[in-house]
Short mmCIF file of C-alpha atoms and ligand atoms in Angstrom, two decimals:
data_model
loop_
_atom_site.label_atom_id
_atom_site.label_comp_id
_atom_site.label_asym_id
_atom_site.label_seq_id
_atom_site.Cartn_x
_atom_site.Cartn_y
_atom_site.Cartn_z
CA UNK J 1 200.36 110.31 74.00
CA UNK J 2 198.16 108.44 71.28
CA UNK J 3 197.29 111.29 68.96
CA UNK J 4 198.08 110.92 65.28
CA UNK J 5 198.53 113.95 63.49
CA UNK J 6 198.39 113.08 59.79
CA UNK J 7 198.24 116.85 58.96
CA UNK J 8 201.78 117.56 59.10
CA UNK J 9 202.67 115.26 56.66
CA UNK J 10 201.70 117.69 54.03
CA UNK J 11 203.29 120.78 55.33
CA UNK J 12 206.56 119.64 56.79
CA UNK J 13 209.57 120.68 54.57
CA UNK J 14 212.63 118.79 53.62
CA UNK J 15 214.68 120.67 56.17
CA UNK J 16 212.15 120.04 58.83
CA UNK J 17 212.33 116.44 58.18
CA UNK J 18 215.89 116.33 58.11
CA UNK J 19 216.11 118.03 61.56
CA UNK J 20 213.32 115.71 63.06
CA UNK J 21 215.20 112.66 61.69
CA UNK J 22 218.32 114.02 63.42
CA UNK J 23 216.39 114.30 66.53
CA UNK J 24 215.51 110.53 66.32
CA UNK J 25 219.17 109.70 65.62
CA UNK J 26 220.41 111.95 68.53
CA UNK J 27 217.78 110.05 70.93
CA UNK J 28 219.85 106.69 70.17
CA UNK J 29 222.50 108.01 72.75
CA UNK J 30 220.89 111.02 74.35
CA UNK J 31 217.52 111.41 76.33
CA UNK J 32 217.76 115.03 75.43
CA UNK J 33 219.38 115.99 72.27
CA UNK J 34 221.47 119.27 72.23
CA UNK J 35 220.98 121.73 69.36
CA UNK J 36 224.71 121.77 68.51
CA UNK J 37 224.63 117.81 68.02
CA UNK J 38 221.11 118.13 66.04
CA UNK J 39 222.75 121.18 63.54
CA UNK J 40 225.84 118.71 62.81
CA UNK J 41 223.69 115.79 62.07
CA UNK J 42 221.20 117.68 59.84
CA UNK J 43 224.22 120.06 58.36
CA UNK J 44 222.02 123.12 58.78
CA UNK J 45 223.23 126.47 60.14
CA UNK J 46 222.92 126.63 63.95
CA UNK J 47 220.16 129.37 63.55
CA UNK J 48 218.35 127.44 60.88
CA UNK J 49 218.14 124.51 63.05
CA UNK J 50 216.69 126.53 66.08
CA UNK J 51 213.91 128.02 63.85
CA UNK J 52 213.10 124.67 62.62
CA UNK J 53 213.12 123.03 66.11
CA UNK J 54 210.52 125.88 67.19
CA UNK J 55 208.19 124.90 64.45
CA UNK J 56 208.70 121.18 65.06
CA UNK J 57 207.83 121.93 69.03
CA UNK J 58 204.69 124.19 67.77
CA UNK J 59 203.37 121.06 65.87
CA UNK J 60 204.10 118.67 68.79
CA UNK J 61 206.67 116.58 66.85
CA UNK J 62 209.47 117.31 69.29
CA UNK J 63 209.53 118.57 73.05
CA UNK J 64 212.02 121.18 74.54
CA UNK J 65 213.55 120.29 77.68
CA UNK J 66 216.08 121.74 79.83
CA UNK J 67 217.84 120.17 83.14
CA UNK J 68 220.39 121.29 85.45
CA UNK J 69 223.01 119.71 83.05
CA UNK J 70 221.71 119.61 79.50
CA UNK J 71 219.16 121.41 77.41
CA UNK J 72 217.82 120.43 73.91
CA UNK J 73 215.09 118.25 72.14
CA UNK J 74 213.53 114.79 72.31
CA UNK J 75 211.29 113.27 69.88
CA UNK J 76 207.64 112.61 71.01
CA UNK J 77 205.12 110.23 69.68
CA UNK J 78 203.89 112.82 67.20
CA UNK J 79 207.22 113.08 65.66
CA UNK J 80 207.75 109.32 65.64
CA UNK J 81 204.50 108.82 64.02
CA UNK J 82 204.96 111.40 61.50
CA UNK J 83 208.52 109.54 60.47
CA UNK J 84 206.87 106.06 60.25
CA UNK J 85 203.82 107.38 58.35
CA UNK J 86 205.88 109.43 55.99
CA UNK J 87 208.16 106.55 55.22
CA UNK J 88 205.23 104.06 54.71
CA UNK J 89 203.60 106.84 52.45
CA UNK J 90 206.76 107.09 50.55
CA UNK J 91 206.98 103.52 49.88
CA UNK J 92 203.52 103.56 48.63
CA UNK J 93 202.19 101.18 51.27
CA UNK J 94 199.79 103.44 52.60
CA UNK J 95 198.11 106.76 51.26
CA UNK J 96 195.55 107.79 53.78
CA UNK J 97 194.65 107.35 57.44
CA UNK J 98 191.04 106.85 58.57
CA UNK J 99 189.48 106.62 62.02
CA UNK J 100 190.98 105.34 64.87
CA UNK J 101 189.57 102.01 65.39
CA UNK J 102 190.65 101.18 68.80
CA UNK J 103 193.19 101.81 71.45
CA UNK J 104 194.82 98.74 72.73
CA UNK J 105 196.88 97.86 75.86
CA UNK J 106 199.88 99.35 74.23
CA UNK J 107 198.85 100.62 70.80
CA UNK J 108 196.67 102.74 68.82
CA UNK J 109 194.96 100.99 65.98
CA UNK J 110 193.86 103.00 62.91
CA UNK J 111 192.49 102.03 59.63
CA UNK J 112 194.38 103.14 56.62
CA UNK J 113 193.89 102.69 52.87
CA UNK J 114 196.66 101.68 50.26
CA UNK J 115 197.15 103.50 47.06
CA UNK J 116 195.16 100.74 45.24
CA UNK J 117 192.44 101.28 47.32
CA UNK J 118 192.85 98.31 49.86
CA UNK J 119 192.00 99.08 53.46
CA UNK J 120 194.37 97.75 56.26
CA UNK J 121 194.99 98.16 59.66
CA UNK J 122 197.73 100.53 60.85
CA UNK J 123 198.91 99.40 64.68
CA UNK J 124 201.06 101.99 66.25
CA UNK J 125 203.00 100.46 69.16
CA UNK J 126 203.07 102.73 71.92
CA UNK J 127 205.32 101.30 74.69
CA UNK J 128 205.42 104.01 77.60
CA UNK J 129 206.01 104.63 81.02
CA UNK J 130 204.18 102.04 82.45
CA UNK J 131 205.94 99.18 80.64
CA UNK J 132 208.93 100.92 81.15
CA UNK J 133 208.57 100.74 84.99
CA UNK J 134 207.93 96.67 84.64
CA UNK J 135 210.99 96.55 82.48
CA UNK J 136 213.40 98.20 85.02
CA UNK J 137 212.98 95.39 87.03
CA UNK J 138 214.47 93.05 84.77
CA UNK J 139 217.95 94.08 85.54
CA UNK J 140 220.01 91.55 83.13
CA UNK J 141 218.36 93.63 80.20
CA UNK J 142 218.43 96.81 81.76
CA UNK J 143 222.15 96.83 82.42
CA UNK J 144 224.29 98.83 80.18
CA UNK J 145 221.14 100.48 78.66
CA UNK J 146 220.51 103.63 80.44
CA UNK J 147 218.71 105.12 77.50
CA UNK J 148 216.19 102.40 76.72
CA UNK J 149 213.64 104.36 75.43
CA UNK J 150 209.90 104.12 74.63
CA UNK J 151 211.40 104.81 71.11
CA UNK J 152 213.30 101.59 71.09
CA UNK J 153 210.67 99.46 72.85
CA UNK J 154 207.86 100.46 70.62
CA UNK J 155 210.31 99.75 67.66
CA UNK J 156 211.22 96.72 69.31
CA UNK J 157 207.51 95.79 69.81
CA UNK J 158 206.43 96.38 66.07
CA UNK J 159 209.47 94.48 64.66
CA UNK J 160 209.05 91.27 66.86
CA UNK J 161 205.23 91.66 66.01
CA UNK J 162 205.79 91.86 62.17
CA UNK J 163 208.24 88.91 62.58
CA UNK J 164 205.93 86.54 64.07
CA UNK J 165 202.98 87.53 62.19
CA UNK J 166 204.82 86.76 59.06
CA UNK J 167 206.20 83.47 60.23
CA UNK J 168 202.79 82.52 61.42
CA UNK J 169 200.86 83.62 58.38
CA UNK J 170 203.39 81.73 55.95
CA UNK J 171 202.71 78.65 57.93
CA UNK J 172 199.02 79.01 57.44
CA UNK J 173 197.90 79.92 61.08
CA UNK J 174 194.78 82.19 61.24
CA UNK J 175 196.46 85.68 61.54
CA UNK J 176 195.94 88.95 59.77
CA UNK J 177 198.18 89.09 56.64
CA UNK J 178 201.46 91.46 57.32
CA UNK J 179 201.74 94.11 54.94
CA UNK J 180 204.71 96.01 55.86
CA UNK J 181 206.30 97.81 59.05
CA UNK J 182 208.43 100.87 59.85
CA UNK J 183 209.73 102.02 63.08
CA UNK J 184 206.99 101.56 65.61
CA UNK J 185 204.09 101.16 63.02
CA UNK J 186 202.83 97.85 61.57
CA UNK J 187 200.46 97.74 58.63
CA UNK J 188 198.39 94.51 58.33
CA UNK J 189 195.23 92.97 56.86
CA UNK J 190 192.08 94.45 58.32
CA UNK J 191 190.21 91.55 59.93
CA UNK J 192 186.75 91.63 59.17
CA UNK J 193 185.09 90.59 62.55
CA UNK J 194 184.68 91.38 66.24
CA UNK J 195 186.93 90.86 69.03
CA UNK J 196 185.60 87.87 71.05
CA UNK J 197 185.17 90.05 74.09
CA UNK J 198 182.26 91.70 72.61
CA UNK J 199 180.63 88.51 71.40
CA UNK J 200 177.59 87.40 73.59
CA UNK J 201 176.24 84.62 71.73
CA UNK J 202 178.10 81.54 69.59
CA UNK J 203 176.50 79.26 67.33
CA UNK J 204 178.53 76.57 68.69
CA UNK J 205 180.48 77.26 72.12
CA UNK J 206 182.18 73.72 72.30
CA UNK J 207 183.19 73.85 68.53
CA UNK J 208 184.87 77.14 69.00
CA UNK J 209 186.57 76.11 72.43
CA UNK J 210 188.08 73.17 70.72
CA UNK J 211 189.27 75.27 67.83
CA UNK J 212 190.89 77.82 70.06
CA UNK J 213 192.57 74.91 72.34
CA UNK J 214 193.89 73.38 69.11
CA UNK J 215 195.46 76.63 67.91
CA UNK J 216 197.07 77.04 71.31
CA UNK J 217 198.54 73.46 70.83
CA UNK J 218 199.37 73.99 67.10
CA UNK J 219 201.18 77.02 68.10
CA UNK J 220 203.36 75.28 70.62
CA UNK J 221 203.98 72.50 68.31
CA UNK J 222 205.71 75.14 66.34
CA UNK J 223 207.64 75.91 69.40
CA UNK J 224 205.58 78.99 70.36
CA UNK J 225 203.15 80.49 73.05
CA UNK J 226 201.17 83.38 72.20
CA UNK J 227 201.33 84.55 76.15
CA UNK J 228 198.21 86.61 75.69
CA UNK J 229 195.68 84.37 74.35
CA UNK J 230 192.59 85.80 75.38
CA UNK J 231 189.07 87.37 74.31
CA UNK J 232 190.73 90.65 73.35
CA UNK J 233 193.12 89.12 71.09
CA UNK J 234 190.70 87.08 68.92
CA UNK J 235 188.60 88.16 66.33
CA UNK J 236 185.61 86.42 65.19
CA UNK J 237 184.11 86.51 61.95
CA UNK J 238 180.38 85.92 60.88
CA UNK J 239 180.86 82.07 60.69
CA UNK J 240 182.59 82.30 64.38
CA UNK J 241 185.89 81.35 62.79
CA UNK J 242 188.99 82.98 64.87
CA UNK J 243 191.80 85.14 63.76
CA UNK J 244 194.44 85.59 66.42
CA UNK J 245 196.04 88.99 66.70
CA UNK J 246 198.82 90.76 69.11
CA UNK J 247 201.98 89.28 68.93
CA UNK J 248 204.50 91.29 70.57
CA UNK J 249 204.75 89.36 73.65
CA UNK J 250 205.19 85.72 72.01
CA UNK J 251 207.27 83.54 73.77
CA UNK J 252 209.20 80.42 73.04
CA UNK J 253 208.27 76.88 74.50
CA UNK J 254 211.89 76.73 75.44
CA UNK J 255 211.44 79.62 77.93
CA UNK J 256 212.17 78.63 81.57
CA UNK J 257 208.55 79.57 82.45
CA UNK J 258 207.07 78.32 78.94
CA UNK J 259 204.75 75.70 81.05
CA UNK J 260 203.58 78.40 83.10
CA UNK J 261 202.68 80.89 80.06
CA UNK J 262 201.15 77.95 78.38
CA UNK J 263 198.81 77.21 81.38
CA UNK J 264 197.77 80.68 81.61
CA UNK J 265 196.79 81.13 77.83
CA UNK J 266 194.88 77.87 78.26
CA UNK J 267 193.18 79.07 81.71
CA UNK J 268 192.20 82.38 80.01
CA UNK J 269 190.20 80.56 77.38
CA UNK J 270 188.60 78.12 79.93
CA UNK J 271 187.67 80.90 82.30
CA UNK J 272 186.14 82.97 79.36
CA UNK J 273 183.96 80.13 78.14
CA UNK J 274 182.82 79.53 81.64
CA UNK J 275 181.78 82.80 82.43
CA UNK J 276 180.53 84.30 79.15
CA UNK J 277 179.12 81.14 77.61
CA UNK J 278 178.59 78.77 80.83
CA UNK J 279 180.56 76.31 79.08
CA UNK J 280 183.11 73.97 80.82
CA UNK J 281 185.04 71.14 79.32
CA UNK J 282 186.96 68.42 81.14
CA UNK J 283 189.22 68.50 78.28
CA UNK J 284 192.03 70.95 78.03
CA UNK J 285 195.52 70.76 76.89
CA UNK J 286 198.69 70.64 79.07
CA UNK J 287 202.27 71.34 78.23
CA UNK J 288 203.12 67.67 78.21
CA UNK J 289 200.79 67.25 75.35
CA UNK J 290 202.95 69.35 73.11
CA UNK J 291 204.72 67.36 70.30
CA UNK J 292 207.05 69.91 68.86
CA UNK J 293 207.65 69.42 65.12
CA UNK J 294 208.73 72.72 64.06
CA UNK J 295 210.77 75.65 65.67
CA UNK J 296 209.35 78.98 64.40
CA UNK J 297 210.91 80.69 67.51
CA UNK J 298 214.31 79.54 66.75
CA UNK J 299 213.51 80.49 62.74
CA UNK J 300 212.10 83.85 63.31
CA UNK J 301 215.04 84.55 65.65
CA UNK J 302 217.54 83.57 63.50
CA UNK J 303 216.16 85.22 60.46
CA UNK J 304 214.41 88.30 61.10
CA UNK J 305 216.09 89.44 64.31
CA UNK J 306 219.67 90.63 64.86
CA UNK J 307 221.25 89.50 68.05
CA UNK J 308 220.73 92.54 69.90
CA UNK J 309 216.92 92.63 69.01
CA UNK J 310 216.70 88.96 69.75
CA UNK J 311 217.93 89.21 73.25
CA UNK J 312 215.88 92.48 74.03
CA UNK J 313 212.63 90.75 72.45
CA UNK J 314 212.47 89.10 76.11
CA UNK J 315 211.93 92.69 77.38
CA UNK J 316 208.30 92.20 75.79
CA UNK J 317 207.46 88.80 77.41
CA UNK J 318 204.59 88.98 79.60
CA UNK J 319 204.94 89.06 83.36
CA UNK J 320 206.03 85.71 84.59
CA UNK J 321 205.58 83.82 87.91
CA UNK J 322 208.45 85.20 89.58
CA UNK J 323 207.80 88.81 88.82
CA UNK J 324 207.85 89.95 92.38
CA UNK J 325 211.26 88.94 93.27
CA UNK J 326 213.53 90.48 91.11
CA UNK J 327 215.87 92.36 93.42
CA UNK J 328 218.64 89.72 93.13
CA UNK J 329 220.95 92.21 91.49
CA UNK J 330 223.98 93.33 93.42
CA UNK J 331 224.98 96.79 94.30
CA UNK J 332 228.44 95.93 92.11
CA UNK J 333 226.33 95.14 89.05
CA UNK J 334 223.99 98.47 89.69
CA UNK J 335 227.04 100.43 89.70
CA UNK J 336 228.04 99.35 86.27
CA UNK J 337 224.91 101.19 85.02
CA UNK J 338 226.32 104.37 86.36
CA UNK J 339 229.80 104.33 84.76
CA UNK J 340 228.39 103.82 81.32
CA UNK J 341 229.83 106.23 79.19
CA UNK J 342 227.60 107.81 76.41
CA UNK J 343 228.71 106.95 72.91
CA UNK J 344 228.33 109.93 71.06
CA UNK J 345 228.77 108.39 67.47
CA UNK J 346 226.06 108.89 64.95
CA UNK J 347 225.78 106.69 62.03
CA UNK J 348 225.40 109.27 59.21
CA UNK J 349 224.67 106.31 56.59
CA UNK J 350 221.85 105.36 58.70
CA UNK J 351 220.81 109.10 58.77
CA UNK J 352 221.36 109.42 55.05
CA UNK J 353 219.27 106.27 54.42
CA UNK J 354 216.10 107.47 56.76
CA UNK J 355 216.21 110.75 54.92
CA UNK J 356 216.06 109.10 51.43
CA UNK J 357 213.27 106.66 52.61
CA UNK J 358 211.38 109.52 53.84
CA UNK J 359 211.68 111.32 50.47
CA UNK J 360 210.53 108.08 48.65
CA UNK J 361 213.79 107.85 46.89
CA UNK J 362 215.34 104.65 47.96
CA UNK J 363 213.33 101.77 46.26
CA UNK J 364 213.73 98.33 48.11
CA UNK J 365 211.29 95.59 47.15
CA UNK J 366 212.49 93.78 50.45
CA UNK J 367 211.90 96.32 52.70
CA UNK J 368 209.12 94.51 54.75
CA UNK J 369 211.54 91.79 55.49
CA UNK J 370 214.87 93.63 55.95
CA UNK J 371 214.84 97.24 56.05
CA UNK J 372 214.91 97.92 59.88
CA UNK J 373 216.91 95.21 60.88
CA UNK J 374 220.00 97.21 61.05
CA UNK J 375 218.39 100.54 62.48
CA UNK J 376 215.97 99.04 64.69
CA UNK J 377 218.39 97.99 67.31
CA UNK J 378 220.82 100.73 68.40
CA UNK J 379 218.46 102.90 70.29
CA UNK J 380 219.76 101.51 73.63
CA UNK J 381 222.69 103.83 74.66
CA UNK J 382 225.78 102.59 73.69
CA UNK J 383 225.16 99.13 72.30
CA UNK J 384 225.69 100.52 68.63
CA UNK J 385 227.19 98.48 65.79
CA UNK J 386 229.93 100.60 64.70
CA UNK J 387 230.15 101.15 61.10
CA UNK J 388 233.70 102.38 61.56
CA UNK J 389 232.64 105.91 60.58
CA UNK J 390 231.53 109.15 62.51
CA UNK J 391 232.79 109.42 66.17
CA UNK J 392 231.18 112.45 67.48
CA UNK J 393 228.62 113.76 64.66
CA UNK J 394 230.54 115.46 62.07
CA UNK J 395 229.13 117.69 59.41
CA UNK J 396 231.55 115.91 56.80
CA UNK J 397 229.06 113.28 55.35
CA UNK J 398 226.75 115.80 54.56
CA UNK J 399 223.72 113.76 53.02
CA UNK J 400 222.96 115.41 49.45
CA UNK J 401 221.85 118.77 50.71
CA UNK J 402 219.34 120.57 48.22
CA UNK J 403 219.30 123.84 47.52
CA UNK J 404 217.80 126.24 49.97
CA UNK J 405 214.92 127.52 47.67
CA UNK J 406 214.08 124.41 46.27
CA UNK J 407 213.18 123.05 49.47
CA UNK J 408 211.71 126.40 51.36
CA UNK J 409 208.26 125.62 51.95
CA UNK J 410 205.49 127.75 53.80
CA UNK J 411 206.09 126.90 57.43
CA UNK J 412 203.64 129.46 58.05
CA UNK J 413 201.01 127.46 56.07
CA UNK J 414 200.85 125.11 59.04
CA UNK J 415 197.32 125.12 60.68
CA UNK J 416 196.45 123.91 64.16
CA UNK J 417 197.00 120.29 64.03
CA UNK J 418 193.77 118.18 63.94
CA UNK J 419 193.05 116.31 66.91
CA UNK J 420 191.93 113.22 64.67
CA UNK J 421 191.98 110.56 67.23
CA UNK J 422 189.52 112.68 69.36
CA UNK J 423 187.28 113.36 66.47
CA UNK J 424 187.23 109.98 65.24
CA UNK J 425 186.43 108.40 68.50
CA UNK J 426 182.80 109.16 67.98
CA UNK J 427 182.69 107.49 64.62
CA UNK J 428 181.43 104.02 64.00
CA UNK J 429 181.15 101.95 62.03
CA UNK J 430 184.94 102.78 61.33
CA UNK J 431 185.20 100.44 58.17
CA UNK J 432 183.61 102.59 55.39
CA UNK J 433 186.09 103.88 52.79
CA UNK J 434 184.18 107.13 53.30
CA UNK J 435 185.74 107.40 56.48
CA UNK J 436 189.21 107.45 55.09
CA UNK J 437 191.01 110.59 55.11
CA UNK J 438 193.79 111.46 52.85
CA UNK J 439 197.20 112.26 54.39
CA UNK J 440 197.89 115.10 52.00
CA UNK J 441 194.58 116.82 52.51
CA UNK J 442 194.10 118.34 55.68
CA UNK J 443 191.89 121.49 55.91
CA UNK J 444 188.62 120.07 54.79
CA UNK J 445 189.23 116.77 56.51
CA UNK J 446 189.51 118.04 59.81
CA UNK J 447 185.97 120.07 59.70
CA UNK J 448 184.67 116.89 58.09
CA UNK J 449 185.27 114.53 60.66
CA UNK J 450 184.24 117.04 63.22
CA UNK J 451 181.24 117.66 61.45
CA UNK J 452 180.45 113.80 61.00
CA UNK J 453 181.49 113.14 64.52
CA UNK J 454 178.36 115.07 65.45
CA UNK J 455 176.05 113.43 63.18
CA UNK J 456 176.74 110.04 62.18
CA UNK J 457 175.87 109.25 58.55
CA UNK J 458 176.12 112.95 57.18
CA UNK J 459 177.70 110.99 54.18
CA UNK J 460 174.64 108.98 53.78
CA UNK J 461 173.25 110.94 50.83
CA UNK J 462 176.00 109.29 48.69
CA UNK J 463 175.78 105.50 48.64
CA UNK J 464 179.04 103.88 50.15
CA UNK J 465 179.50 101.64 46.99
CA UNK J 466 179.61 105.04 44.80
CA UNK J 467 182.25 106.69 47.22
CA UNK J 468 184.51 103.40 47.35
CA UNK J 469 184.45 103.35 43.32
CA UNK J 470 185.20 106.92 43.11
CA UNK J 471 187.86 106.72 45.64
CA UNK J 472 189.46 103.59 44.01
CA UNK J 473 189.33 105.44 40.61
CA UNK J 474 190.91 108.37 42.09
CA UNK J 475 193.71 106.63 43.55
CA UNK J 476 194.38 104.40 40.56
CA UNK J 477 194.61 107.76 38.49
CA UNK J 478 197.22 109.21 40.96
CA UNK J 479 199.23 106.09 41.04
CA UNK J 480 199.41 106.00 37.28
CA UNK J 481 200.36 109.49 37.14
CA UNK J 482 203.06 109.12 39.75
CA UNK J 483 204.32 105.89 37.64
CA UNK J 484 204.52 108.19 34.54
CA UNK J 485 206.36 110.94 36.13
CA UNK J 486 208.85 108.55 37.52
CA UNK J 487 209.55 107.02 34.13
CA UNK J 488 209.82 110.42 32.48
CA UNK J 489 212.53 111.83 34.31
CA UNK J 490 216.37 110.89 35.28
CA UNK J 491 218.12 110.33 38.38
CA UNK J 492 219.21 113.96 39.01
CA UNK J 493 215.71 115.28 39.24
CA UNK J 494 214.58 112.79 41.96
CA UNK J 495 214.02 115.11 44.31
CA UNK J 496 212.45 118.04 42.60
CA UNK J 497 210.36 115.22 41.02
CA UNK J 498 209.22 113.77 44.61
CA UNK J 499 208.46 117.27 45.54
CA UNK J 500 206.20 117.78 42.55
CA UNK J 501 204.37 114.46 42.93
CA UNK J 502 203.79 115.54 46.55
CA UNK J 503 202.37 118.59 45.17
CA UNK J 504 200.12 117.04 42.63
CA UNK J 505 198.75 114.39 45.11
CA UNK J 506 197.90 116.97 47.67
CA UNK J 507 196.10 118.82 44.44
CA UNK J 508 194.22 115.80 43.45
CA UNK J 509 193.32 114.79 47.20
CA UNK J 510 191.89 118.37 47.24
CA UNK J 511 189.85 117.29 44.38
CA UNK J 512 188.78 114.23 45.77
CA UNK J 513 188.01 115.74 49.01
CA UNK J 514 184.65 116.47 47.45
CA UNK J 515 183.66 113.03 48.22
CA UNK J 516 183.57 113.93 51.99
CA UNK J 517 182.36 117.44 51.61
P1 ADP Z 601 197.36 95.80 71.83
O1 ADP Z 601 198.72 95.11 71.80
O2 ADP Z 601 197.67 97.13 72.36
O3 ADP Z 601 196.35 95.08 72.67
P2 ADP Z 601 196.00 94.68 69.44
O4 ADP Z 601 196.83 94.05 68.53
O5 ADP Z 601 195.44 93.75 70.57
O6 ADP Z 601 196.87 95.90 70.44
O7 ADP Z 601 194.81 95.46 68.95
C1 ADP Z 601 193.84 96.26 69.73
C2 ADP Z 601 192.33 96.09 69.03
O8 ADP Z 601 192.42 96.58 67.72
C3 ADP Z 601 191.90 94.85 69.10
O9 ADP Z 601 191.55 94.18 70.36
C4 ADP Z 601 191.04 94.62 67.97
O10 ADP Z 601 189.73 95.16 68.34
C5 ADP Z 601 191.56 95.82 67.08
N1 ADP Z 601 192.61 95.12 66.05
C6 ADP Z 601 193.76 94.93 66.14
N2 ADP Z 601 194.33 94.29 64.74
C7 ADP Z 601 193.43 94.33 63.97
C8 ADP Z 601 193.09 93.78 62.73
N3 ADP Z 601 194.27 93.41 62.23
N4 ADP Z 601 191.61 93.80 62.24
C9 ADP Z 601 190.72 94.10 63.03
N5 ADP Z 601 191.00 95.08 64.08
C10 ADP Z 601 192.03 94.74 64.81
MG1 MG Z 602 195.60 92.95 72.54
#
């Protein structure tokens, strides 16, 4: 878990990601998706599907599994990363992925670049088995959701994080500027600073203490409690100004345990200041000090979240005071879970949409706000919003199948995947453009980062400014070329065109690879 394989972005063919997306779709109702279902979703011949699946397994995007009753495939984080990155790439939100900056509690953090050369942070949410175990205690939510999966939870986490970050940013809170999100991935402003946990000395501890306490109160006045307000989730710049990060667990001040959560956030800061800066203050806010003047909690729920998502968002709340006495659920209720019937239906419209997005063919300016609302919620078995179509997956709504030859790609070209996160770990500092790696440019990159990991500063003969300039120029050129191509041709050629664009990007990335060579 936790590896990010940018490499495959270049090598997967259209059929490959059709099948990959089919696995994702199938996983809404199945833990292991049978090949028969996959081939009918992807509308490929049975044998063709098997061959592609073997490739996907080789590249660690899906896993083959066999139990007593069922055999088939399931998506893993490699495949999910791929789908999210490819989509963000197609939306032209990001163009390259750089070094891993950190590993959070439940995330992997990468530095990425946009086509215009800006650097962002990419947070890949990774809710795994640990959180799963905690969640199973919450019977209310687990009920009817046998297949509540890491896939769904990670997407839920990212969706919630983006929604709150946006709401807070729009209201002037010191949070990173949200850029976009897809599936379990959030793209946001890169904060130039250090996590408070790494800071040993402060210019003015009382001033920062006050600033943080005021922030907690201001949040609560807006109806919100951070829920994990501590030295790991606060970034400090050169002037000791704080930026707050990490929002999936935010809680409303109307929550039954709100006071407890609130006090815990306050206590975290008090304890940290005592321990690290030997600063203790008699003054600290209490829940009664709150003068609620806005209801961002309600607004976010009402706007960004669909009903299911909003309800399930409680799954992400931090552990509460009563966490240990959870077993109040009766046997009868537990039995309900067993009789749940698996809903076999697959929403082909949604599938089609996902494919188009991967290809960069569905253009939507409002994607950041709305795109995922519909699709983000159905990964919990049987809770689908029916569109009226497609009972048991059919081959009927064939999503614009392209001609075989056109999309045949050299599957054999696929090299071993680069273990980017491992090779990047040795890298610091991580915030230089010269550490950025083009998604479409694998071969060199791997050797480069490996080489550099061994000797930090191997790029030091080229001044960072020059590298940055070159990268920027290169990126602008690519962008303009892409735009020109887009304007030149009509709808009919969209697919061929996007393929050509890809090739072009790969080519120019290969040229630009000299910067890192
Ligand atoms: P988790 O939910 O897994 O704890 P966080 O959002 O707290 O993930 O991020 C983990 C770490 O990554 C942070 O402690 C911080 O060092 C770094 N980080 C996260 N977001 C940003 C950002 N926008 N700018 C700079 N660093 C960040
Ligand atoms: Mg954190």
